[in-house]
Short mmCIF file of C-alpha atoms in Angstrom, two decimals:
data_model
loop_
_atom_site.label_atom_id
_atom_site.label_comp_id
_atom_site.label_asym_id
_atom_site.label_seq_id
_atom_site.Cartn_x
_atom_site.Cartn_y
_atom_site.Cartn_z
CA UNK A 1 9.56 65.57 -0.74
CA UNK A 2 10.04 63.39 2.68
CA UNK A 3 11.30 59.67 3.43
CA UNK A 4 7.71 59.46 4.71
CA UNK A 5 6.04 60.65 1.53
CA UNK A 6 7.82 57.89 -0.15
CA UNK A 7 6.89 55.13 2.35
CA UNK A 8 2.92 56.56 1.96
CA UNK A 9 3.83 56.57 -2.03
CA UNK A 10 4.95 52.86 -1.74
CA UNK A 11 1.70 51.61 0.24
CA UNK A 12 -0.16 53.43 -2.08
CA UNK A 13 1.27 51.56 -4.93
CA UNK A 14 0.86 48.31 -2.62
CA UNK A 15 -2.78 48.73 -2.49
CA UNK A 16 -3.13 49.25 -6.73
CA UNK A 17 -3.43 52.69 -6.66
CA UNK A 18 -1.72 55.02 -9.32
CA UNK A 19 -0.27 58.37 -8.03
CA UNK A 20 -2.08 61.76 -9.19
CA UNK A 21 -0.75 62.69 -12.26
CA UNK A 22 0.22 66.48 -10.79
CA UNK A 23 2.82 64.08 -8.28
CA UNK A 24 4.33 61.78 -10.68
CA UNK A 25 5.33 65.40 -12.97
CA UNK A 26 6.73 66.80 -10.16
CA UNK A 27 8.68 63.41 -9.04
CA UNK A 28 9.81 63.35 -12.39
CA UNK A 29 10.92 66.84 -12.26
CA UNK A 30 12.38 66.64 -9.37
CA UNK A 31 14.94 63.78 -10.36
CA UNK A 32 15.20 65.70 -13.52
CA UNK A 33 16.62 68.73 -11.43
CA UNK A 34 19.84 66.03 -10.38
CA UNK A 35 20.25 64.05 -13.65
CA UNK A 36 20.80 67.77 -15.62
CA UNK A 37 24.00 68.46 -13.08
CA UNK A 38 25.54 65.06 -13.54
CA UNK A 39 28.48 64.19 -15.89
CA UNK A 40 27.65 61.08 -18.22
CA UNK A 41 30.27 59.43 -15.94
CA UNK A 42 29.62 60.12 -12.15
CA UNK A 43 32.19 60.28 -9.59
CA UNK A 44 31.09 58.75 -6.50
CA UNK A 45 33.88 58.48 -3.96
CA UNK A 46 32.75 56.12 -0.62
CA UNK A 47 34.11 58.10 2.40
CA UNK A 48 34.84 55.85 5.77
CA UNK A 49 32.15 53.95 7.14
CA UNK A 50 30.32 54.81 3.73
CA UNK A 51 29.22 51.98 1.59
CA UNK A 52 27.07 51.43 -2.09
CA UNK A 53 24.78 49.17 -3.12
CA UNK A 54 25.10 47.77 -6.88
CA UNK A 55 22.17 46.91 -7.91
CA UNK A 56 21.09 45.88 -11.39
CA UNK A 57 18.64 45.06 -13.99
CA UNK A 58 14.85 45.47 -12.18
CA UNK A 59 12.70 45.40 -15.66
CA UNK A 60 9.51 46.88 -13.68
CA UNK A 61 9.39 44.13 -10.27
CA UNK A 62 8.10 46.53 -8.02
CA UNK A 63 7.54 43.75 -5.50
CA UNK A 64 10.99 42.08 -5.96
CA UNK A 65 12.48 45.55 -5.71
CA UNK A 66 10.71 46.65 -2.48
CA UNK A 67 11.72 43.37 -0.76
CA UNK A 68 15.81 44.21 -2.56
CA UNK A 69 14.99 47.61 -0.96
CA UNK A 70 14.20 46.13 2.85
CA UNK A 71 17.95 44.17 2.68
CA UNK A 72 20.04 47.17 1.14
CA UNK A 73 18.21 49.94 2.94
CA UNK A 74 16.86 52.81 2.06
CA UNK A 75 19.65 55.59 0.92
CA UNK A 76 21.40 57.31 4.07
CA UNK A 77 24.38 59.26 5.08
CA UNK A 78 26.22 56.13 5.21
CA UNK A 79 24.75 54.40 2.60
CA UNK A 80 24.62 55.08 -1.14
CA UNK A 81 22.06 52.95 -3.72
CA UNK A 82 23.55 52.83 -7.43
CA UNK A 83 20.66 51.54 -9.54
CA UNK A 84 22.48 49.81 -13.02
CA UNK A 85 19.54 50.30 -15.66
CA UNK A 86 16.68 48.88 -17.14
CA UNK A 87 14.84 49.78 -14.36
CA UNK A 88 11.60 49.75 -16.85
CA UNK A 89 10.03 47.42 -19.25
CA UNK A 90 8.46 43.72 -18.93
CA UNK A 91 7.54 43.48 -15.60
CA UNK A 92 4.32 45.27 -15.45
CA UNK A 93 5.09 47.65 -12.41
CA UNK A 94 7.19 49.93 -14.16
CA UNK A 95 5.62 52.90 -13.22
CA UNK A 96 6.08 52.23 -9.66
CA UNK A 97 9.59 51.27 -10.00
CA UNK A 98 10.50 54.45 -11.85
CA UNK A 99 8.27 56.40 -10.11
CA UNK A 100 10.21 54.83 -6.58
CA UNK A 101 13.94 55.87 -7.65
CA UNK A 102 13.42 58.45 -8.92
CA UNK A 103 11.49 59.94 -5.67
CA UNK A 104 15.02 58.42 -3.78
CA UNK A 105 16.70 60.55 -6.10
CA UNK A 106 14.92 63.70 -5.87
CA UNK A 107 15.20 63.40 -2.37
CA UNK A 108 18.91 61.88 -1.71
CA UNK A 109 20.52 63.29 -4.79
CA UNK A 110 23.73 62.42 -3.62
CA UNK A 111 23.28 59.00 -1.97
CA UNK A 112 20.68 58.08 -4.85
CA UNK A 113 22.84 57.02 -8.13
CA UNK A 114 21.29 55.82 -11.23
CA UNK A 115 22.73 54.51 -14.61
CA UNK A 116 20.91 54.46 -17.81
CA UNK A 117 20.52 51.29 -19.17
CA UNK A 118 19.47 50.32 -22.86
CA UNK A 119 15.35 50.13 -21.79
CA UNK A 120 15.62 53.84 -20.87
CA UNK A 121 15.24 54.23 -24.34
CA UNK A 122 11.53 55.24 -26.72
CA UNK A 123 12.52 51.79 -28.99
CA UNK A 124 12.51 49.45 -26.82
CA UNK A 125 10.07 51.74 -24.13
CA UNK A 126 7.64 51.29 -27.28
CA UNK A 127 8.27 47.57 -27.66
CA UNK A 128 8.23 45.96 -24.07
CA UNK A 129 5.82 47.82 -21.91
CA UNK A 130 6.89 51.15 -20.44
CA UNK A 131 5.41 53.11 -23.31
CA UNK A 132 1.86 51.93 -23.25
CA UNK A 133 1.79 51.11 -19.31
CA UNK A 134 3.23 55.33 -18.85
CA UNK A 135 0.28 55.77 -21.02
CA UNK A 136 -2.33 53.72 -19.74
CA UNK A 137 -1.47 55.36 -16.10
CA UNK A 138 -0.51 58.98 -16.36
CA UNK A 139 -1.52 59.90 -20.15
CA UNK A 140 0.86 60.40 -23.21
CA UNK A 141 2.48 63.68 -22.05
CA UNK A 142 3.73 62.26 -18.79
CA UNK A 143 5.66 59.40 -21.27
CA UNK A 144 6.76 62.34 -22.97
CA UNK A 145 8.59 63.74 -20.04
CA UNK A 146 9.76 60.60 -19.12
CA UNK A 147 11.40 59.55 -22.34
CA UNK A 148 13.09 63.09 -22.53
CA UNK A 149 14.23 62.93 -18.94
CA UNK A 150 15.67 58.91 -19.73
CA UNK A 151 17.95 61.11 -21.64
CA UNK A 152 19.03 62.72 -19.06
CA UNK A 153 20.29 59.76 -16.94
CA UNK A 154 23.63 59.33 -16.55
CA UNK A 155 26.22 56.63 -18.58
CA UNK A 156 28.02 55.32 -15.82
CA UNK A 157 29.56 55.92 -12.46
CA UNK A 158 32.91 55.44 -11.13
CA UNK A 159 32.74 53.85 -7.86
CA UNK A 160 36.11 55.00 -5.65
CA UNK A 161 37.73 53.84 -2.20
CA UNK A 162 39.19 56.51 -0.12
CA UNK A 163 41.07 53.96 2.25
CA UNK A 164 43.42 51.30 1.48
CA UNK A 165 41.93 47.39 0.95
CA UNK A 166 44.00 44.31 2.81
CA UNK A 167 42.56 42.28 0.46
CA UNK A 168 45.00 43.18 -2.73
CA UNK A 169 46.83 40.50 -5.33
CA UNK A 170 49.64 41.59 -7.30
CA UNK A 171 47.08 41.21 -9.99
CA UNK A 172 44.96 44.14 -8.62
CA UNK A 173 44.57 47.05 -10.84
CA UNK A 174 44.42 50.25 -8.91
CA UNK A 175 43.62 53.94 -9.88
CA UNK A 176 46.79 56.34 -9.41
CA UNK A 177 46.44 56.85 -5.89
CA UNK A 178 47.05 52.86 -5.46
CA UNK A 179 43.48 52.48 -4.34
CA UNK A 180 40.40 50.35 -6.13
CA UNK A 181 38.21 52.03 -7.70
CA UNK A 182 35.13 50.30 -10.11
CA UNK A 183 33.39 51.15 -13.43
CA UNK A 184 29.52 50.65 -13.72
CA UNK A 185 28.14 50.86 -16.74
CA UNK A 186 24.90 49.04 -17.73
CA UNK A 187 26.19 47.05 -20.61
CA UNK A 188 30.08 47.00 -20.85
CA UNK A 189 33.08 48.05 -23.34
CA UNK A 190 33.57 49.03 -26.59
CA UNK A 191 34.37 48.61 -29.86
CA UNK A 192 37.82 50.30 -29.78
CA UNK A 193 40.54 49.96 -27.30
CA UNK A 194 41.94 53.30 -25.99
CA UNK A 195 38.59 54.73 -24.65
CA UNK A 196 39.47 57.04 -21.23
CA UNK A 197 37.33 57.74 -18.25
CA UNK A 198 37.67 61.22 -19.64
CA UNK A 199 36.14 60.61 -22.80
CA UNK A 200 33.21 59.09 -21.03
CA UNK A 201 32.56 61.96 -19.21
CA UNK A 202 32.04 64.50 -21.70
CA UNK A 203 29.90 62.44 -23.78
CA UNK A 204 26.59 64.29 -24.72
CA UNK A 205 23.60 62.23 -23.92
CA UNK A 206 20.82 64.78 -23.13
CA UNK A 207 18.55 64.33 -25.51
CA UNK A 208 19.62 61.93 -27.55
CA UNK A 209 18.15 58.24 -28.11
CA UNK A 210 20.99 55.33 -28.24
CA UNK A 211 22.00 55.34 -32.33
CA UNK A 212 24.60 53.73 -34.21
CA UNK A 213 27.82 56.15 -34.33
CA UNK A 214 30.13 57.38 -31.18
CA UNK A 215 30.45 55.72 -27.98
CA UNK A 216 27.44 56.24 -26.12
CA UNK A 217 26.05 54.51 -29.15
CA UNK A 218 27.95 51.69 -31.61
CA UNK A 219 25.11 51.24 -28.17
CA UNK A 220 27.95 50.41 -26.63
CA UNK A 221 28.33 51.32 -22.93
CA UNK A 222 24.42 50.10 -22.65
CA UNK A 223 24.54 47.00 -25.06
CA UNK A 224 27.43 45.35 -24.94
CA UNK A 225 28.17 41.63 -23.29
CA UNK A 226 31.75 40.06 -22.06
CA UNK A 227 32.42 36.83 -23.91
CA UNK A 228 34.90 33.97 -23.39
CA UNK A 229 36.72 34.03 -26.01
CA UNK A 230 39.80 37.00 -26.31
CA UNK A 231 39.32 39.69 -28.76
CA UNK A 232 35.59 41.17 -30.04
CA UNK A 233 33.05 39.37 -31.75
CA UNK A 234 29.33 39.56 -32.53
CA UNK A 235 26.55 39.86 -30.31
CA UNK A 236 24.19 37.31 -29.93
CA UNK A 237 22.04 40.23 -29.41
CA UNK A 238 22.23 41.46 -32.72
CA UNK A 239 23.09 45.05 -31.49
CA UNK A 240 26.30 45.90 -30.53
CA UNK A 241 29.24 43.47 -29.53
CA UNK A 242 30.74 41.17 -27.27
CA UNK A 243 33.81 41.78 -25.75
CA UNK A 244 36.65 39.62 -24.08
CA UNK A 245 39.29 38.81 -21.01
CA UNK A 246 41.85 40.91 -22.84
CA UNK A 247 39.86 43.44 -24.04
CA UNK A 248 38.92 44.14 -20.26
CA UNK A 249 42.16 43.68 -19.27
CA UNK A 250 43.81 46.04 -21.35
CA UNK A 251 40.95 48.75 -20.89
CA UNK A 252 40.96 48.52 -16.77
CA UNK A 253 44.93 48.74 -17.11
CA UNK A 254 44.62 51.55 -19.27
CA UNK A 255 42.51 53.72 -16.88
CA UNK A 256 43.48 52.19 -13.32
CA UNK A 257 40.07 50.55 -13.08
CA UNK A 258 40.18 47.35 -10.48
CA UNK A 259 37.18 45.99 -12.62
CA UNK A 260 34.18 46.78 -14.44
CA UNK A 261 30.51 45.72 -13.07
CA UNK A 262 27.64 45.42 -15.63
CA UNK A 263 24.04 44.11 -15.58
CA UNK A 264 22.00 43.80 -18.72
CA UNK A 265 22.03 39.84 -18.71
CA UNK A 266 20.21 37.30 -16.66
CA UNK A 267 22.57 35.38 -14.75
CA UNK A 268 21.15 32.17 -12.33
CA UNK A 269 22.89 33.01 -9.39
CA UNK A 270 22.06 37.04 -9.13
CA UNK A 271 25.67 37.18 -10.45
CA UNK A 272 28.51 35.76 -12.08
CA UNK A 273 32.62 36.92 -11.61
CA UNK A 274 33.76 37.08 -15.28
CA UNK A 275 37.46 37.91 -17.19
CA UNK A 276 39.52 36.59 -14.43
CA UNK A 277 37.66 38.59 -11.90
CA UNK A 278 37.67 41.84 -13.83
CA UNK A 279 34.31 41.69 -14.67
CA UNK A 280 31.10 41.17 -12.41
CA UNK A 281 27.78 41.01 -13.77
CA UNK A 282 24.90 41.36 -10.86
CA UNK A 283 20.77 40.99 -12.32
CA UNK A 284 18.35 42.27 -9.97
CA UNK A 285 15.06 40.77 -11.35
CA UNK A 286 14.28 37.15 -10.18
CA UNK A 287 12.76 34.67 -11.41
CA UNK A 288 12.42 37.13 -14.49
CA UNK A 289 9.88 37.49 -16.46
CA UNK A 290 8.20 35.11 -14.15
CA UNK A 291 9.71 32.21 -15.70
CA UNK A 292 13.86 31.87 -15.89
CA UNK A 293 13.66 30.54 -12.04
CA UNK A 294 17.04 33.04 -11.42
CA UNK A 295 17.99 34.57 -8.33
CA UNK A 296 18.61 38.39 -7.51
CA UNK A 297 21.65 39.73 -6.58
CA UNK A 298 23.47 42.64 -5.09
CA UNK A 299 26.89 43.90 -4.32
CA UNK A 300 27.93 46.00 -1.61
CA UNK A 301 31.17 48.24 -1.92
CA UNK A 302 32.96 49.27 1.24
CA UNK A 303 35.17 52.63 1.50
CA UNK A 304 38.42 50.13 1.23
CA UNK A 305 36.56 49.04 -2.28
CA UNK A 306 36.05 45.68 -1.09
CA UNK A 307 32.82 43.47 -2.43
CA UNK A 308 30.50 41.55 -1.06
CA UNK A 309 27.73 39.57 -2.88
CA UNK A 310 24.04 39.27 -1.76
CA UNK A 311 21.50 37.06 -3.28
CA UNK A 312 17.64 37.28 -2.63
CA UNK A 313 14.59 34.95 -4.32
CA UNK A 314 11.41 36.68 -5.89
CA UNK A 315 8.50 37.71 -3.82
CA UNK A 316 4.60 37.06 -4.67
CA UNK A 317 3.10 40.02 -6.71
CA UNK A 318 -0.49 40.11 -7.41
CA UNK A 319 -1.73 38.08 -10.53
CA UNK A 320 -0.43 40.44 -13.40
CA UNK A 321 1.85 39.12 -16.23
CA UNK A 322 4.49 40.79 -17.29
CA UNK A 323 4.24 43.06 -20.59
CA UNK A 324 0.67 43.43 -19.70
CA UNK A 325 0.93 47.02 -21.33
CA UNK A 326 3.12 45.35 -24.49
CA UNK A 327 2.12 46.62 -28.04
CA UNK A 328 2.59 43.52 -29.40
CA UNK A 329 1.89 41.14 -26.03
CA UNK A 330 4.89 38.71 -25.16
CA UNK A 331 7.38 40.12 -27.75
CA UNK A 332 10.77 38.60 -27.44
CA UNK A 333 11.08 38.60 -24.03
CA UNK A 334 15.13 38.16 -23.79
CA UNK A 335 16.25 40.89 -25.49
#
C-alpha cells in the first residue's frame, strides 16, 4: 500500500464508488497485521519535534473526517494521528471511514494509532448501521472479518513527553520521570479504584465482545462518563457508570497520569476541560447526526506534552441520512 493509493482510494469514495471487495480484505488485513502486535494499552512516546493528533468520536462522517484530515495532516515522521473510537455507526459513510484508517494504519503502523471505542462492537454494529451498511457494500463475510478484527483494536494508549513542559502547576501530575504523560481511552474509568497502567495492558481483548465482568468490560474503559458530582454513580446511559473529580484524581495520582482524555459524548464546543483539568473530552463528529448543531474538535500533543485545542464546523455531504443502513431506521440515536 502507498500514500497515493489512499488519496486514489479517497476520490474514489468521493465520487460514490465502493472499493473491490478483494481491496477492502486486504486493507482489513493489513491493519489486522498491526492491531495483533499491540498491547491493549499502547505506548506511544512523542520524540522532539514529534507531535499527535487526538481525535475522537467520527460515527461514519467521511466528509467531516476528510476535511479533520486536511487540518491535522496526514500521518508523518513527525506527526502521529490517534483515532479515540467509534469510528463506525450512524453516519452512513462508515465503510469509508473504516476503510480510510485503517489503510493509514496498514501503511503508518507506527504513526497511525487507533482506540477501540464501544461501536467497535457486533451489538451496537447490529443496531446503528455498520452491520447492515458492511453488508450492503462488501457482503456478510467481509462484516465478519471486520467484527473479529474490532476485537483486535487496542484499549487505550498512553500518550508520553520525552522533554520537559514550562507550562507546569504544582498541581501537575507527572509520570516518574517528572514528565506529562496522558491516558486515552474511549470512554473513561472504572468501577474500582486501584486499577494500574499495568493491568490495562495485559487485558485480553482479542476476540472478545464488551460483556459485563472484568475491566475491559463492567464496559468500562469504552462506556464510562465523568460526572460532577465526587464519588461513582449511575449512568445515564444505562450501561456502565459515571465517574467523578476525585475518582480521577486519585486514579491519575495513582499511576503518574497528568490527565485522562476521552470521547464517547457529544460536547458543543468539539470539547470540554473536565475534573479540574484532569479530564478532557474532544468529539470529532459535527453537527452529529446531522442535527445537534456541535462543533468538532481536536487536540494536538507536543513532545513537552503540552495541548492545544482545534475546533472545525461540518462540511456538506451528499443527501444521505444517517443510519441509512439501520435495522430498525433512526433507533436511539444518542446512545
Amino acid at each position: 500500500i502507498t500514500h497515493e493509493f489512499i488519496l486514489s482510494m479517497i476520490d474514489w469514495f468521493k465520487q460514490g464508488k465502493k472499493l473491490p471487495r478483494r481491496y477492502a480484505w486486504e486493507i482489513v488485513l493489513g491493519a489486522h497485521s498491526s492491531f495483533v502486535k499491540e498491547d491493549s494499552l499502547v505506548n506511544l512516546d512523542l520524540a522532539d519535534g514529534v507531535t499527535c493528533d487526538v481525535i475522537g468520536d467520527v460515527h461514519g462522517q467521511f466528509y467531516d473526517l476528510l476535511y479533520l484530515y486536511s487540518l491535522t495532516g496526514p500521518p508523518s515522521p513527525d506527526h502521529c494521528l490517534l483515532m479515540n473510537g467509534d469510528l463506525v455507526d450512524r453516519g452512513s459513510w462508515s465503510i469509508e471511514v473504516i476503510l480510510t484508517a485503517f489503510a493509514y494504519k496498514w501503511l503508518y503502523p507506527n504513526r497511525m494509532f487507533i482506540n477501540r471505542g464501544n461501536h467497535e462492537a457486533k451489538d451496537m454494529n447490529r443496531t446503528y448501521g455498520f452491520e447492515g451498511e458492511a453488508k450492503h457494500k462488501h457482503g456478510e463475510q467481509t462484516y465478519k472479518l471486520f467484527a473479529h478484527v474490532f476485537t483486535e483494536i487496542p484499549l487505550a494508549t498512553l500518550v508520553s513527553a520525552t522533554k520537559p513542559s514550562t507550562d507546569i502547576t504544582p498541581k501537575t501530575i507527572l509520570s516518574p520521570e517528572k514528565l506529562k504523560r496522558y491516558f486515552v481511552v474511549h470512554g473513561g474509568l472504572f468501577s474500582k479504584d486501584g486499577v494500574t497502567l499495568e493491568e490495562i495492558r495485559k487485558i485480553p481483548r482479542i476476540g472478545r465482545q464488551p460483556g459485563q465482568e472484568g475491566l475491559m468490560c463492567e464496559c468500562l474503559l469504552l462506556w464510562t462518563d465523568p460526572q460532577d458530582t465526587p464519588g461513582r454513580g449511575p449512568s445515564k446511559r444505562g450501561v456502565g457508570i459515571a465517574f467523578g473529580p476525585d475518582v480521577t484524581k486519585r486514579w491519575c495520582d495513582l499511576n503518574g497520569v497528568t490527565g485522562v482524555i476521552r470521547s464517547h459524548e457529544v460536547r458543543e464546543n468539539g470539547y470540554a476541560i473536565e475534573h479540574d483539568g484532569l479530564c478532557t473530552t474532544v468529539f470529532s463528529a459535527p453537527n452529529y447526526v446531522d442535527q445537534v448543531g456541535n462543533k468538532g474538535a481536536y487536540i494536538r500533543i507536543d513532545a513537552a506534552g503540552d495541548l492545544k485545542y482545534h475546533q472545525f464546523e461540518a462540511q456538506a455531504h451528499p443527501p444521505l441520512k444517517p443510519m441509512a443502513y439501520a435495522m430498525g431506521g433512526l433507533a436511539s440515536l444518542m446512545m
